[in-house]
Coordinates of C-alpha atoms in Angstrom, one line a residue:
X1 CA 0.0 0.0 0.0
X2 CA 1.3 3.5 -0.9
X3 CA 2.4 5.5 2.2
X4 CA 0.3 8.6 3.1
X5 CA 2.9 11.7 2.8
X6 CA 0.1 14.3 3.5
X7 CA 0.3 13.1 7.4
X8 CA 3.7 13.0 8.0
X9 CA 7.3 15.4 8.9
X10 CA 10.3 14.9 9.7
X11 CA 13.7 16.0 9.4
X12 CA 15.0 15.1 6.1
X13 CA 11.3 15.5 3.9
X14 CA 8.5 17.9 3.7
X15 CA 5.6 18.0 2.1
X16 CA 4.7 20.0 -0.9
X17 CA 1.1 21.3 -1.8
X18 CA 0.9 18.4 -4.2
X19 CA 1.7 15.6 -2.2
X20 CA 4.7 15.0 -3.3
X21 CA 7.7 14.9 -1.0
X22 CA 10.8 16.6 -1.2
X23 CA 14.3 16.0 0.5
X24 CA 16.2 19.3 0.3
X25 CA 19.5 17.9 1.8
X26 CA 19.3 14.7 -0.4
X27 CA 20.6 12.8 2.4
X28 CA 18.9 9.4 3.9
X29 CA 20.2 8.9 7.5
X30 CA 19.1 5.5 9.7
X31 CA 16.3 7.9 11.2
X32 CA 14.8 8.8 8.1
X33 CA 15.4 4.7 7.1
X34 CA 12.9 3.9 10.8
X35 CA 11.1 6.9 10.1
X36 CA 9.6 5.5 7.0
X37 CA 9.6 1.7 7.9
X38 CA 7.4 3.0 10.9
X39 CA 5.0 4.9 8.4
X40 CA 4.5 1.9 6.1
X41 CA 3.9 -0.3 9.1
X42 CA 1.6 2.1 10.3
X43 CA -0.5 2.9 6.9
X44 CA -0.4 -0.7 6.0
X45 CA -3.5 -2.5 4.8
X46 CA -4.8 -4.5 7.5
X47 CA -6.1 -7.1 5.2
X48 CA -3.2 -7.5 3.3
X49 CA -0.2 -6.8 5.8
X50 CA 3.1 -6.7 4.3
X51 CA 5.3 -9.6 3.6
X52 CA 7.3 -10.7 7.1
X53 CA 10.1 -11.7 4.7
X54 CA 10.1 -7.6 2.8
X55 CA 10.2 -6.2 6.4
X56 CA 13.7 -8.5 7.8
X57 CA 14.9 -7.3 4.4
X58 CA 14.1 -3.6 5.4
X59 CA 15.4 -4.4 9.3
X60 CA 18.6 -6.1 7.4
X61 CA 19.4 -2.8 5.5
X62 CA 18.5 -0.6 8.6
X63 CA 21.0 -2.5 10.8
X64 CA 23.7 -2.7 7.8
X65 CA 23.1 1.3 7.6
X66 CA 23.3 2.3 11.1
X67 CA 26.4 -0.3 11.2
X68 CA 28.1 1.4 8.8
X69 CA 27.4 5.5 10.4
X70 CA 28.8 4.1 13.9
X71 CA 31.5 2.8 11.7
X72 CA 32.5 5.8 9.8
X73 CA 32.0 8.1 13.2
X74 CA 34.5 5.9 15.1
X75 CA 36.7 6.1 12.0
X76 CA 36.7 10.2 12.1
X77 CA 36.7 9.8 16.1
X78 CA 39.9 8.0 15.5
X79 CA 41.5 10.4 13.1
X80 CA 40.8 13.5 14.9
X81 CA 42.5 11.8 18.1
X82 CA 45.1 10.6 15.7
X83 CA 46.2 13.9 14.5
X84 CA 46.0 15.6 18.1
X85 CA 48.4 12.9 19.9
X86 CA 50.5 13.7 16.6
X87 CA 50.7 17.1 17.5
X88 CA 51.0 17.9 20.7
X89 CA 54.0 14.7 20.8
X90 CA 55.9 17.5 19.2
X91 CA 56.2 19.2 22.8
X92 CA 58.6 16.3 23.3
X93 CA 60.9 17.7 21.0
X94 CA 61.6 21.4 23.4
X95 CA 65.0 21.7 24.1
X96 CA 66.5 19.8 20.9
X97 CA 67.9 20.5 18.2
X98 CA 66.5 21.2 14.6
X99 CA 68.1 21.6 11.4
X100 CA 66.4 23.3 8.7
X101 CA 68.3 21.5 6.4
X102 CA 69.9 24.5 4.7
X103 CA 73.1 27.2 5.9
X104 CA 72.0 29.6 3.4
X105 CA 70.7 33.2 3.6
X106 CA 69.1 35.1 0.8
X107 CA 70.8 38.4 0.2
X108 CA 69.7 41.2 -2.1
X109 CA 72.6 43.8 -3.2
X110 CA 72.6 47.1 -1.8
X111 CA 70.6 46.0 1.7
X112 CA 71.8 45.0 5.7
X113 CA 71.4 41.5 5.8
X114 CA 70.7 40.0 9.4
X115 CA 70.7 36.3 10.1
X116 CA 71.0 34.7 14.1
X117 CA 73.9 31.9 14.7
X118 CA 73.8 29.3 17.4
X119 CA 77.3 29.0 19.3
X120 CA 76.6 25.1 21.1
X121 CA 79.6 26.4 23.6
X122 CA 81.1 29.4 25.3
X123 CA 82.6 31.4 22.7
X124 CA 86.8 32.6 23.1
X125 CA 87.5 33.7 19.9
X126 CA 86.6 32.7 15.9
X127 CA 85.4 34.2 13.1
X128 CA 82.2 34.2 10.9
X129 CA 82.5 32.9 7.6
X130 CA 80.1 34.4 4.5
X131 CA 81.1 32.4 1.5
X132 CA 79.3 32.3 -2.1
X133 CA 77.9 29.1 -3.4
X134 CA 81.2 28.0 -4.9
X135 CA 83.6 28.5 -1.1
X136 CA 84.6 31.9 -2.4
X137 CA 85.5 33.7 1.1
X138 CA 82.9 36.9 0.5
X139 CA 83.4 38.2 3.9
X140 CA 84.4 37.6 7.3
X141 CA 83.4 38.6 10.9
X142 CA 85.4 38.7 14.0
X143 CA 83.8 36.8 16.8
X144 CA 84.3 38.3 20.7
X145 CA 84.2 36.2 23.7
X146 CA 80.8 35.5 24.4
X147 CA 79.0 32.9 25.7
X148 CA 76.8 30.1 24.4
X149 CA 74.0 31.0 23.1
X150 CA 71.8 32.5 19.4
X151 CA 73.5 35.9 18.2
X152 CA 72.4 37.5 15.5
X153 CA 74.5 39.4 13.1
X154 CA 73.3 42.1 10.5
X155 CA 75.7 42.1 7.3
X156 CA 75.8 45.1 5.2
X157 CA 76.3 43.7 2.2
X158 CA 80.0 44.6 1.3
X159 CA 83.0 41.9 0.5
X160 CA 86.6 42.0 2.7
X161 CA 87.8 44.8 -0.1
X162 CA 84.4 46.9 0.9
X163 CA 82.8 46.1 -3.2
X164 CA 78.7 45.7 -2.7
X165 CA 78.1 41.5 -2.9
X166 CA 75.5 40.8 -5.8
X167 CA 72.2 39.7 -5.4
X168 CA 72.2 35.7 -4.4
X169 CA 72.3 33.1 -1.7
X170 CA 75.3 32.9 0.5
X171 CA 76.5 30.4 3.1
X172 CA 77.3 31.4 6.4
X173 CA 79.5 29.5 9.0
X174 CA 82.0 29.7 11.7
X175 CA 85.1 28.3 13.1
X176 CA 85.9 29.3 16.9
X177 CA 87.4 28.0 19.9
X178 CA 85.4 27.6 23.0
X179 CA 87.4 28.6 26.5
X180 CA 88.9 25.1 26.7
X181 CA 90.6 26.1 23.6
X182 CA 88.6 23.3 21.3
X183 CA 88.2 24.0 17.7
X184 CA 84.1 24.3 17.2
X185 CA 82.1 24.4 14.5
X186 CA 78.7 26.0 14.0
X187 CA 76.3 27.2 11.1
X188 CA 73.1 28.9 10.1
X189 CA 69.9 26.8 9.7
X190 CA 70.7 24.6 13.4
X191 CA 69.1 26.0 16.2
X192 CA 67.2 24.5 19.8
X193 CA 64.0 24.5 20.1
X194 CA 62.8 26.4 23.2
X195 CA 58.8 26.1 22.5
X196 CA 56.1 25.1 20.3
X197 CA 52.8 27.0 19.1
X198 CA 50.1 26.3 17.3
X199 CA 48.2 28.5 15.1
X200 CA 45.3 26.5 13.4
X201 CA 46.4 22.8 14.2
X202 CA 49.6 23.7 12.5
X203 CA 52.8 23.2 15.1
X204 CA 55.3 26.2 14.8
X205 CA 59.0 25.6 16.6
X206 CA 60.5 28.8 18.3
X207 CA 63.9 28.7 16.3
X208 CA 66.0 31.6 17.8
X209 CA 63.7 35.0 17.2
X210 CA 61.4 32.9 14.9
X211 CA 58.5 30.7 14.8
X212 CA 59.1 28.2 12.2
X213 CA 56.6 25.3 10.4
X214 CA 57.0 22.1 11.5
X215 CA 56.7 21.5 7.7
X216 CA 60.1 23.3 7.5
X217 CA 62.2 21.5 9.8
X218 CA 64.6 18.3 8.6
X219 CA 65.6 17.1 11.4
X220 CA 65.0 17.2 15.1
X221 CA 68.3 15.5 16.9

């Protein structure tokens, strides 16, 4: 027996003028799956009650349905935890080291470039090192004593004979001695991590005077 639509609402349908029903979200959820097994059963004809076998079928697809939405709700439970525990396990990582996998500072002719340094030890004496791509010595700066720690450095451009340095990406290093008088080794891009934010999910690592992307770092060691 067709089912009366005039006498029902819910949800997912309404009723037009005409009788006929309209879904406006073109979604069927289990409750709109019982809502209208409950409206058949109801407007069934008395005489002629519907088949027991057509209503297991019905039952059958209900349970396979709801089944399958606790399924896929777990499933996005499961992700969402996922990706949290994936973030916030970064917090392990204050007080380590990251590499951003490059030494190299961008430099534009003409301008002051400033980059920061991490010196692992107390610092005697040393130099910093600004060579091209190809190890061509482009400049070098005299280190004081200081101690451990990020410095940053502004570079104004110019080359050991004072000539403007072009447009381009230059390395930056240094060789020192700490106060034990040890040969040490340090370069830009390696820095510890002293905290962690996040800004939209996304997990940002305090790199010196920065905030950097996770999605930027190498390697954490």
């Amino acid at each position: 027996m067709a089912i009366d639509t005039t006498n029902t609402t819910n949800t997912a349908f309404s009723t037009t003028q005409t009788g006929q029903v309209e879904n406006p979200d073109g979604i069927l959820g289990k409750d709109d799956f019982m809502k209208l097994l409950l409206i058949e059963l109801q407007n069934q004809d008395p005489t002629d009650p519907m088949d027991s076998d057509k209503i297991l079928s019905q039952t059958s697809e209900l349970a396979q349905l709801e089944s399958a939405d606790n399924t896929n709700k777990a499933l996005e439970n499961l992700a969402t935890s996922l990706e949290a525990s994936q973030q916030y396990s970064v917090i392990s990582a204050i007080g380590k080291m990251a590499s951003l996998g490059s030494d190299g500072i961008q430099h534009e002719e003409g301008t002051t470039t400033t980059f920061e340094m991490y010196f692992p030890t107390d610092v005697s004496k040393g130099t910093v090192n600004i060579t091209d791509l190809d190890g061509n010595l482009i400049k070098t700066i005299e280190l004081a004593e200081n101690a451990q720690g990020i410095y940053s450095f502004d570079w104004d451009g110019k080359d050991n004979n004072g000539n403007l340095a072009p447009d381009g990406i230059y390395r930056v290093s240094s060789d020192y001695y700490d106060t034990e008088g040890e040969p040490q080794y340090t370069a830009v891009g390696s820095y510890p991590i002293e905290s962690i934010r996040f800004d939209n999910g996304e997990a940002l690592l305090k790199l010196g005077s920065n905030y950097v992307p996770m999605s930027e770092v190498k390697e954490i060691y």
